[in-house]
Coordinates of C-alpha atoms in Angstrom, one line a residue:
X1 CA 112.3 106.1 69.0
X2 CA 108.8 105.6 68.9
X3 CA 106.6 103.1 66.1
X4 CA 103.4 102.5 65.4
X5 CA 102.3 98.7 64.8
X6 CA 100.9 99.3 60.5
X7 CA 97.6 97.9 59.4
X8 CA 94.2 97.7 60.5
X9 CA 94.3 101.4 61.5
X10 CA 96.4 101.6 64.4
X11 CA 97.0 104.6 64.3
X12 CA 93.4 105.4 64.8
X13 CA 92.8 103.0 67.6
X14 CA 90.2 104.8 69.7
X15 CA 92.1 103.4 72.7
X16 CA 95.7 104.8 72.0
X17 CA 97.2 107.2 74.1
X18 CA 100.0 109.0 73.9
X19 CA 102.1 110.3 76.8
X20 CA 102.8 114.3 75.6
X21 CA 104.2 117.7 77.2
X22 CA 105.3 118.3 80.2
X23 CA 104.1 116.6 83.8
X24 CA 100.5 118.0 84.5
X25 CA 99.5 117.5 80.8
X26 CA 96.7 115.3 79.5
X27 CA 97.3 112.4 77.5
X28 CA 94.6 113.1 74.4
X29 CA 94.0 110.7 71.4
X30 CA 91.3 113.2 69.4
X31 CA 90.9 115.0 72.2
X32 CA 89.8 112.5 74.8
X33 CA 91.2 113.2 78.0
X34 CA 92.9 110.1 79.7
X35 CA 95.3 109.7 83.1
X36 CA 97.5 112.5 83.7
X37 CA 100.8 112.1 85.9
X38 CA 100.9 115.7 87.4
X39 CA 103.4 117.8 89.0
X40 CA 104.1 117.2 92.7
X41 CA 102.2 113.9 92.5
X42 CA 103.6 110.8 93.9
X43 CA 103.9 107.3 92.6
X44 CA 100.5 106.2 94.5
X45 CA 98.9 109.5 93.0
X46 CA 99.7 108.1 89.6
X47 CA 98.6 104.3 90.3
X48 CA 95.5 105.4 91.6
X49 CA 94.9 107.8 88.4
X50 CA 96.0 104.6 86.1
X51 CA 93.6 102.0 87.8
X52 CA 90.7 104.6 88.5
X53 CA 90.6 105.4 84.6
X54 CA 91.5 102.1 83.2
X55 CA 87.7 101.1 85.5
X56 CA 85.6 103.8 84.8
X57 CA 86.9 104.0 80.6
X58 CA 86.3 99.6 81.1
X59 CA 89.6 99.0 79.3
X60 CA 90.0 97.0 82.7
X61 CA 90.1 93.0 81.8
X62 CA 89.8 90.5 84.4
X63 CA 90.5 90.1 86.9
X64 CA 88.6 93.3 88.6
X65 CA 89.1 95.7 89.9
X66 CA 92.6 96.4 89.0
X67 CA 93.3 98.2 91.7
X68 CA 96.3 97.3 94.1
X69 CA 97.5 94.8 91.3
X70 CA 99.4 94.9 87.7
X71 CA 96.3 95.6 85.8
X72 CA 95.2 93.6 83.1
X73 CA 93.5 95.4 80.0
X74 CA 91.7 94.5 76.9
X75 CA 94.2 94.0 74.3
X76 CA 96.9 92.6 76.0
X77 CA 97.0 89.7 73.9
X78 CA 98.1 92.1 71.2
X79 CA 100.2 93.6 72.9
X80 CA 102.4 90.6 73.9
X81 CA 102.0 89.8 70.1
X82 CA 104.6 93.2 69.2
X83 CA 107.2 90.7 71.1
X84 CA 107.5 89.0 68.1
X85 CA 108.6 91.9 66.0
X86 CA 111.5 92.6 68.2
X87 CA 115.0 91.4 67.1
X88 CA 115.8 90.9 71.2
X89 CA 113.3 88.5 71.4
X90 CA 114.1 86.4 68.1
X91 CA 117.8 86.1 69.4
X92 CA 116.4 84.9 73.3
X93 CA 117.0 81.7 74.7
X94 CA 115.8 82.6 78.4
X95 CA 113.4 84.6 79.2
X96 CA 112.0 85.7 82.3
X97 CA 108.6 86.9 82.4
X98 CA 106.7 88.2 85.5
X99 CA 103.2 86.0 86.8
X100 CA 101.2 88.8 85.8
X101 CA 97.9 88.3 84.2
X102 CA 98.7 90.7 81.5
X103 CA 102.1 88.9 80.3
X104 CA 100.3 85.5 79.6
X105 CA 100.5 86.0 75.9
X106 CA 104.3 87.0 76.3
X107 CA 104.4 83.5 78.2
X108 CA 102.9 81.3 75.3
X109 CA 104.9 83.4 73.2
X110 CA 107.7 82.0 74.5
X111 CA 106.6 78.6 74.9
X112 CA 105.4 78.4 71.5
X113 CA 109.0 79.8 70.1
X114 CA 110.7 77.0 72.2
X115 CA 112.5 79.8 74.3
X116 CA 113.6 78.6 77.9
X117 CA 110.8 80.4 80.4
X118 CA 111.6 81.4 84.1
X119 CA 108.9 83.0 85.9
X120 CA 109.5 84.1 89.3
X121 CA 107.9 82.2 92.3
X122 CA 104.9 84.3 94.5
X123 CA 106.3 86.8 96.0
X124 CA 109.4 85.1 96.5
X125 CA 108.5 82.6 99.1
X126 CA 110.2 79.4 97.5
X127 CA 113.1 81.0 95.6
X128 CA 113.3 83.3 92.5
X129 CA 112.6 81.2 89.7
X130 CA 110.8 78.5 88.2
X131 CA 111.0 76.7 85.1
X132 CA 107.7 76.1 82.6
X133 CA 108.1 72.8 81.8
X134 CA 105.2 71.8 79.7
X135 CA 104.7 68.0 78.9
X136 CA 106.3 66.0 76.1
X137 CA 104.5 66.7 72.7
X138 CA 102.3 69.6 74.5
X139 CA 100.1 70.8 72.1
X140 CA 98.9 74.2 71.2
X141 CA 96.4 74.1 74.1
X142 CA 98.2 73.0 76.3
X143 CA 100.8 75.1 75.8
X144 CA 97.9 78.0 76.7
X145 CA 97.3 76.5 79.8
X146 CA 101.1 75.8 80.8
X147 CA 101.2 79.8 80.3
X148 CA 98.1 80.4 82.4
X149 CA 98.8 81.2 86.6
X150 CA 97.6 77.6 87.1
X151 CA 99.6 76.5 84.6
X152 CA 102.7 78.2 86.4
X153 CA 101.7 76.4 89.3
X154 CA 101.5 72.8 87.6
X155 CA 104.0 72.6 84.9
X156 CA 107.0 74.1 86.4
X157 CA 110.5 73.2 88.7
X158 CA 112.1 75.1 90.6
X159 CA 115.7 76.8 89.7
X160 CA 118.3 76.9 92.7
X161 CA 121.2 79.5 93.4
X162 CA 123.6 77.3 91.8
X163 CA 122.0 76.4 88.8
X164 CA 123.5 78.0 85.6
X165 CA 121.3 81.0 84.8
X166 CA 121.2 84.0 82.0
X167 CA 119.1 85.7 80.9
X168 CA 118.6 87.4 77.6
X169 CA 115.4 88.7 78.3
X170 CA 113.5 90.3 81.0
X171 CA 109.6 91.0 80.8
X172 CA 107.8 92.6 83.4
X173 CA 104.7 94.4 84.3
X174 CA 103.8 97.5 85.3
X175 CA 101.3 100.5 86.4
X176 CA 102.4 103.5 84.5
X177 CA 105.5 103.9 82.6
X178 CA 106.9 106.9 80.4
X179 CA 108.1 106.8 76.6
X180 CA 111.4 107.8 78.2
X181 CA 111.5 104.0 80.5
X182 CA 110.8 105.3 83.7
X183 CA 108.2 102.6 85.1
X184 CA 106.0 102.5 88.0
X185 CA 104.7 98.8 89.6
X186 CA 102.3 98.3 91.6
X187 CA 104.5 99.4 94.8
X188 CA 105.7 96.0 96.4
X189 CA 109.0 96.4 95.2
X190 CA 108.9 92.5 93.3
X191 CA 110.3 93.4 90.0
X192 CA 112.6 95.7 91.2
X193 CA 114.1 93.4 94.4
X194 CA 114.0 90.3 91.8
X195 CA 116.0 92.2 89.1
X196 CA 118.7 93.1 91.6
X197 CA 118.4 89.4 92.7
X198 CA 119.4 88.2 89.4
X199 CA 122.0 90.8 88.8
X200 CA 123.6 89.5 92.4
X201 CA 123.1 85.9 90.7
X202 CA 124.8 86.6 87.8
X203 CA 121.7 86.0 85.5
X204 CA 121.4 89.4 84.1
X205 CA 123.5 92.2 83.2
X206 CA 123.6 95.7 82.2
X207 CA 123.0 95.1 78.7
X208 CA 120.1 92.5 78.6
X209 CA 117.0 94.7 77.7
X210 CA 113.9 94.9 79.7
X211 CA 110.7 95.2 78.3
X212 CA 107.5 95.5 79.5
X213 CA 103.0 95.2 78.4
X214 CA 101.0 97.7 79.3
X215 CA 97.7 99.7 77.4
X216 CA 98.1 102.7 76.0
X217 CA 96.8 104.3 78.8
X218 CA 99.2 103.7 81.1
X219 CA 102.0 105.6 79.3
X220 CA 101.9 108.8 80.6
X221 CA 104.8 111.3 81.9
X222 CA 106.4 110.4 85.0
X223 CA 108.4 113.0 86.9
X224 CA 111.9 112.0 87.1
X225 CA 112.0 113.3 90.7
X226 CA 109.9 110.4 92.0
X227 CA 113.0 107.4 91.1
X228 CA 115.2 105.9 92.8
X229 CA 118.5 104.4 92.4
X230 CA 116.9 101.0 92.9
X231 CA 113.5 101.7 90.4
X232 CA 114.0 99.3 87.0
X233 CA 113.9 101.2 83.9
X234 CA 112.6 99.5 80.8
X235 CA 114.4 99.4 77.0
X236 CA 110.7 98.8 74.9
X237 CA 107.2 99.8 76.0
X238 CA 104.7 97.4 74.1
X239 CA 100.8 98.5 73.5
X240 CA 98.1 97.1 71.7
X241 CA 98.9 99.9 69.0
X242 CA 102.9 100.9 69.7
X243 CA 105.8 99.7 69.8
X244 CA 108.2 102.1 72.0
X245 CA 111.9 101.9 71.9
X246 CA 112.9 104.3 74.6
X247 CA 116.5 104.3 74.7
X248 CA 116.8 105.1 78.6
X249 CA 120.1 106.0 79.5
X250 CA 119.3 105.6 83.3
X251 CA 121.6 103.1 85.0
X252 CA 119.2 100.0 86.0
X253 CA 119.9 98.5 89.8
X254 CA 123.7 96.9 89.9
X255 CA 122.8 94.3 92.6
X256 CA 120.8 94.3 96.0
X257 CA 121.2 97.3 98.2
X258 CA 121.0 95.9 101.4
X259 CA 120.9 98.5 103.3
X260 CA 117.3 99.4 102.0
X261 CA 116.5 95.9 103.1
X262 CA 114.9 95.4 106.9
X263 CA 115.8 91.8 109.0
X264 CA 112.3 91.6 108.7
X265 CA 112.1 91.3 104.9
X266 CA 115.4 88.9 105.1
X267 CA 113.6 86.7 107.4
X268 CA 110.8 86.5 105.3
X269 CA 112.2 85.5 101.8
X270 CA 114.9 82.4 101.9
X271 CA 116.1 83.0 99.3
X272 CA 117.2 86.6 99.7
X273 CA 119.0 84.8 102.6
X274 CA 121.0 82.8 100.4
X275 CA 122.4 85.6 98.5
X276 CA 123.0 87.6 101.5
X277 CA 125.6 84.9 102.8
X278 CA 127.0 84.3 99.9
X279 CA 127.7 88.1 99.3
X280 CA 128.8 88.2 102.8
X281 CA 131.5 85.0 102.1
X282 CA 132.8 87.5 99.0
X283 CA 133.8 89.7 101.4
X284 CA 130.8 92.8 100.4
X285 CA 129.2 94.8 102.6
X286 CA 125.8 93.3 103.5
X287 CA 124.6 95.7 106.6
X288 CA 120.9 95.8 106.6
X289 CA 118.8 98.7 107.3
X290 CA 118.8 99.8 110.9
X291 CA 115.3 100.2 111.4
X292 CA 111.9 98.0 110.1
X293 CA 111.3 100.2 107.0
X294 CA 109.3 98.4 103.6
X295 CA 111.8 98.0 101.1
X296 CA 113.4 100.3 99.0
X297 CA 112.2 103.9 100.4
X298 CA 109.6 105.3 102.6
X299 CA 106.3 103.6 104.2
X300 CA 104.5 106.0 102.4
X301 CA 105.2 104.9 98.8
X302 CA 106.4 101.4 99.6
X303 CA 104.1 99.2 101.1
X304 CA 105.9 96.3 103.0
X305 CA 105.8 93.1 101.5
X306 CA 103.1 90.9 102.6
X307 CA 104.3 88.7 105.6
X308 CA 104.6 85.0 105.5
X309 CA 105.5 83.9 108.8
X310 CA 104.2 85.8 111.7
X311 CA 107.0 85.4 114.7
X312 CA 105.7 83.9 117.8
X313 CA 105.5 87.1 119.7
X314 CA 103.3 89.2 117.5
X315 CA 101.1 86.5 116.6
X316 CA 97.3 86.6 118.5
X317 CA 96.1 83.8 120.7
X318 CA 94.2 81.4 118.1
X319 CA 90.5 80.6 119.0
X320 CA 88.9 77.5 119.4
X321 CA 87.5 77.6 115.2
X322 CA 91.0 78.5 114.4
X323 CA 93.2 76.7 111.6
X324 CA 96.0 76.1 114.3
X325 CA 93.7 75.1 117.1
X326 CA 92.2 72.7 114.8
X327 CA 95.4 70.9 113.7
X328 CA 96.7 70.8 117.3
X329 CA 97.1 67.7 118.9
X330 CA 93.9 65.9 119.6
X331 CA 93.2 64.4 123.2
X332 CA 95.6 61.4 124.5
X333 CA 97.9 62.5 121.6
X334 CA 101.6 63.8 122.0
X335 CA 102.2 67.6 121.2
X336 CA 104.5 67.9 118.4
X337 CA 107.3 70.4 119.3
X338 CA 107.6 71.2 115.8
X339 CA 104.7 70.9 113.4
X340 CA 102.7 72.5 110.7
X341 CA 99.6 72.3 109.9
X342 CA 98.4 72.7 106.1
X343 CA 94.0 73.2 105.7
X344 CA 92.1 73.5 102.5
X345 CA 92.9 70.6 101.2
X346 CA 90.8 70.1 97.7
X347 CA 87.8 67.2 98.3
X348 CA 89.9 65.0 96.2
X349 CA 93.4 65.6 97.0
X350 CA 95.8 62.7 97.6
X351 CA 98.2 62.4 100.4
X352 CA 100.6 61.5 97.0
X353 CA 99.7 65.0 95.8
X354 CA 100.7 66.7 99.0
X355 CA 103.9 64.8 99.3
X356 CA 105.2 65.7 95.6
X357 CA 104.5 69.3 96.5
X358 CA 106.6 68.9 99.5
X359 CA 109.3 67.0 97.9
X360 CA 109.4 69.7 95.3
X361 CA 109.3 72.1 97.9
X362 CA 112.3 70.8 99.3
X363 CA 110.7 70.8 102.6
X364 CA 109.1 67.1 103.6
X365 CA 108.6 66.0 106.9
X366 CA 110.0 63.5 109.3
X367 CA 107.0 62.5 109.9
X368 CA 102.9 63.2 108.0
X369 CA 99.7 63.0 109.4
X370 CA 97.1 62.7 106.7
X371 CA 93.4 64.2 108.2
X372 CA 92.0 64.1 104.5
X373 CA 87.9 64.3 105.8
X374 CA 88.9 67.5 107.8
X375 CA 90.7 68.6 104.4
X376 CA 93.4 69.2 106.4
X377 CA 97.1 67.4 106.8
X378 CA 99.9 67.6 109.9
X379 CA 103.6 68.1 109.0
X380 CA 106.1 67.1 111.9
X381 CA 109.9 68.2 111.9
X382 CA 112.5 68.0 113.6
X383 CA 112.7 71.4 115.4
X384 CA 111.0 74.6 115.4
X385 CA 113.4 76.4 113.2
X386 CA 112.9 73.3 110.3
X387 CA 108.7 74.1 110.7
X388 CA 109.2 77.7 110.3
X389 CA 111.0 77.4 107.2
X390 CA 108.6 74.9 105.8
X391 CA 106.0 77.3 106.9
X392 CA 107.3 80.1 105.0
X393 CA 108.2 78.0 101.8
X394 CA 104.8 76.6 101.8
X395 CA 102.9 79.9 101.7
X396 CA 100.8 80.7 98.3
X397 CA 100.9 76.7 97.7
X398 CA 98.0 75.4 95.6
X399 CA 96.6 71.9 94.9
X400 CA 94.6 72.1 92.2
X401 CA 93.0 74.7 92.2
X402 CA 92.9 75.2 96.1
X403 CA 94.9 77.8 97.8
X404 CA 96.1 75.9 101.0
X405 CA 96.7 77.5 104.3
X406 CA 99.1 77.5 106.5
X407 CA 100.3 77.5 109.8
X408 CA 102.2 76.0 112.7
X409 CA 100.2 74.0 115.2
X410 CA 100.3 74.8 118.4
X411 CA 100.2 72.6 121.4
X412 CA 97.3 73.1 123.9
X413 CA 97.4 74.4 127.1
X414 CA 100.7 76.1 126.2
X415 CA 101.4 79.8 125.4
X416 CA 101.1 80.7 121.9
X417 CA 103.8 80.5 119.2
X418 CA 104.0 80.3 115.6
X419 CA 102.0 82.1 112.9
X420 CA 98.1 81.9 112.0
X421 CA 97.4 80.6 108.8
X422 CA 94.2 80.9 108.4

């Protein structure tokens, strides 16, 4: 079933597209041509159609260009706003909505209804979720900035394994969808991998609908022989003009398939690690994929996830300006065995400021070294294995509005190890 959002002239919204005929047709409002998924293309073909017309028509919102991301458009704000008109959403307690730029009005939604909001953390690095936990007596505005990306980053907790999780709602972005809830992301495999992540944690089920906030644009036909068994389907489409119930019949993921998942994404996301043994404990088959392939299907439509950690023996000699020869061990000093070295640090951060991260990170140190005029700050554990994990945990970490790097030191005059942060 598809409706149309009455008054102010939707209906004649210059920017409305509708997805029609068969794949290879042209989406047309009064004629205007706009992205077409054709036959024989594949998911990149379409991605690439999507974010080259969604620049070149400027219904593009920052940030730009939209390429290679979940693209933010003009309008999304009223978009998010059809959330309210949904009887799913008025009966939500929890809802999970991706980081996307895009879904920040679906965010203050949420905050502003008092629901519970869980937004996954970057790329998976730190866990799955994280809790928006704005102040005591937030207003309005602050409530807008708790929903912004930096918001994310300041007013929120983490959520463990164990902690009692569900779900009733799950909002996430994509690139192109269909009226019939076929979607498209960007072609990490996130959403996808994170909603069979919460089906393994019990946090979702068959039944708890998935909705996601796109332009109008970006509904076009999808050929059903581009998805796979693992690719999330989506119960309600929301546009600046429409709101799409699409009544998808197609079975969503039923838990991780980890035989689409390589060692070298498991050693790259902890918490995919914790699921994986505790699958293994219930006795289920958790055989990873024989070969390095990118998650869920071939190189050539699935980028591999971004690395974290780079193992020692693929990781390049670091020069003399480099982040990890600059936290090394100065002259007369002992070389740590096991240390990692964060750099740009804000002008005024606090070595208070990067403890709380850490404590909050789960990951503090034996032991700190604070070099707060270099803008950098040495964390010392116990073993190498301790360092790498705090080294993957800490990627995407921001103090204020810094992004830190990160690496692990090396000693000098010793082979290279470790990953370069910087």
């Amino acid at each position: 079933m598809t409706g149309t959002r009455g008054g102010g002239g939707a209906v004649g919204d210059p920017w409305a597209r509708v997805a029609r005929g068969a794949a290879g047709q042209e989406d047309a409002v009064r004629g205007q041509p706009g992205p077409s998924a054709r036959a024989g293309g594949s998911k990149q073909d379409i991605r690439e159609r999507i974010w080259d017309y969604m620049e070149s028509e400027n219904v593009a919102d920052f940030p730009r260009p939209v390429h290679h991301r979940i693209p933010n458009f003009k309008g999304s704000h009223r978009a998010c706003q059809n959330l309210k008109d949904l009887e799913v959403f008025a009966r939500t307690q929890e809802v999970k909505v991706d980081p996307d730029k895009p879904l920040e009005g679906v965010r203050l939604l949420a905050l502003q209804s008092k629901k519970t909001l869980l937004v996954p953390t970057p790329r998976l690095r730190t866990g799955l979720f994280n809790r928006i936990t704005p102040p005591p007596g937030a207003n309005k505005e602050m409530l807008r900035k708790c929903a912004t990306s930096q918001g994310v980053r300041d007013f929120s907790v983490p959520v463990g394994l164990d902690s009692r999780v569900l779900v009733d709602l799950v909002v996430v972005g994509s690139v192109a969808v269909s009226e019939k809830g076929w979607r498209i992301g960007k072609g990490e495999g996130y959403a996808d991998l994170e909603y069979a992540m919460m089906v393994s944690m019990g946090a979702v089920h068959e039944g708890t609908p998935v909705v996601t906030i796109v332009h109008d644009c970006q509904v076009v036909d999808i050929p059903e022989a581009l998805l796979e068994d693992h690719d999330l389907t989506v119960d309600y489409i929301l546009t600046p003009t429409r709101v799409i119930s699409t009544g998808c019949k197609r079975p969503k993921p039923a838990g991780i398939t980890w035989s689409k998942i390589s060692p070298e994404m498991l050693g790259k996301i902890p918490v995919l690690r914790s699921l994986r043994d505790r699958e293994k404990r219930a006795g289920k088959d958790v055989a990873l994929q024989a070969e390095h392939q990118p998650f869920l299907g071939s190189a050539s439509q699935h980028p591999a996830l971004p690395g974290t950690v780079r193992r020692p023996h693929d990781a390049p000699r670091p020069g003399a300006d480099s982040l990890e020869a600059a936290c090394g061990p100065r002259e007369g000093e002992d070389a740590p065995t096991a240390t990692v070295c964060v750099g740009n640090l804000p002008h005024d951060a606090r070595v208070r400021d990067l403890k709380r991260a850490l404590r909050e990170l789960r990951v503090a140190p034996l032991q700190l070294s604070w070099r707060g005029p270099q803008h950098r700050a040495l964390l010392h554990y116990r073993d190498l294995a301790a360092a790498q994990q705090a080294a993957s945990c800490l990627q995407g970490l921001h103090l204020g509005d810094s992004a830190l790097t990160v690496a692990l030191a090396r000693p000098h005059n010793k082979s290279p190890g470790g990953c370069p942060g910087s």
